[in-house]
Amino acid sequence: MLEMWDPVGRLITELRDDAAVAAIVGANPSTGDIRVRSPKPGPGDAQGAGNYRAFIVIATLATPRHQSVPMQRARHVVRCYGRDNEEAARLYVAASDVLHHRGPRLASGGQGIYVTHDDTGGTSDADPDTQQPLYFFIVETLATTQVVAQ
Amino acid sequence: MARRDARYKVVMNRLGFEAIRVGWAEGSHAAGLAALEAMRPNVPDAPPLGRGLVRTGRVATFIDGRLVAGAVPGGVRHYLGNGGGSGVVTVIGWGFPSRFLVLGTIYITPRDWFTPGMIDGVVSAGGPLLVGAMKGRLRRAPDARA
């Protein structure tokens, strides 16, 4: 049975569960949760200069399906915000290490992910509204569009 | 004893090499134009952020860093540096503020019109465009043996 799905939920879970990512977005400053969000920042994440918080935002760009095979090649942008440029770079490295060239696994709904890749590497940028430093990269996920047998 | 390879002499049609590169660039540029047109219906054009954005799409093709087709806004040229290095490079881009619309900001949810357009224009149509352009150039290329 074909079941189109967006792997973003799985990517969020994998980032939150990583100790290196959680050490940055869960403690800088500590607000009681791991600040990995989608598709927009959570309440209070975006602050002005002098009060920046480290957090990650993942958003779906596209989930093109293969024309004849039950697969998709989804693309997501991961924006890693830091209190300064160095922290944004460390957060990017931690997030990229979680997702780059990570092999086969199953999502909670039984759909399969063959592999994920950091497809672009990190790009340094700043948010145009708050000027907060960030690094962004694009993750490509090769996944099924149906539940796979275990 | 006579050398066996004396009977076989390879004559390379070096005049064809440039035809291959130019044909590749022509096909690549045509694929870029196809992708640009495939993206255009999805480019947001509602004010204030999208106002006029649909008219800013550009395609440019470089051979070894030299612009050979299309147009390049100044910012893109600066980003590319020497045009992407050696070989054939085709760049497709949209003007400001497309980067913020596609990748998102704190207040803007990303809206990617590049990927579907690239699939339609490059993945689907790129092969025939590239082959056609290269065949045409090779057909017209002088033959070194003549």
Short mmCIF file of C-alpha atoms in Angstrom, two decimals, chain A residues 12 26 28 30 32 53-54 57 62 65-67 77 83-84 88 100 117 126 132-133 136 139-141 148:
data_model
loop_
_atom_site.label_atom_id
_atom_site.label_comp_id
_atom_site.label_asym_id
_atom_site.label_seq_id
_atom_site.Cartn_x
_atom_site.Cartn_y
_atom_site.Cartn_z
CA ILE A 12 13.54 16.07 14.16
CA GLY A 26 19.00 22.44 25.19
CA ASN A 28 22.13 27.77 25.57
CA SER A 30 18.32 26.15 29.27
CA GLY A 32 13.50 23.00 29.66
CA ARG A 53 19.18 31.47 21.87
CA ALA A 54 20.57 28.44 20.08
CA VAL A 57 14.59 24.87 12.48
CA ALA A 62 10.25 19.35 -1.62
CA ARG A 65 8.50 11.03 -5.85
CA HIS A 66 10.05 8.61 -8.26
CA GLN A 67 7.79 8.19 -11.26
CA VAL A 77 16.61 22.83 4.89
CA ARG A 83 24.27 32.91 19.99
CA ASP A 84 27.30 33.81 17.92
CA ALA A 88 26.17 28.36 14.97
CA HIS A 100 25.11 12.83 6.92
CA HIS A 117 23.01 13.11 3.25
CA ALA A 126 22.31 35.78 9.38
CA GLN A 132 21.14 36.23 14.52
CA PRO A 133 24.05 34.18 13.13
CA PHE A 136 22.11 26.29 7.05
CA VAL A 139 19.48 17.34 3.79
CA GLU A 140 18.51 14.89 1.08
CA THR A 141 16.59 11.82 2.24
CA VAL A 148 8.07 -1.77 4.29
#
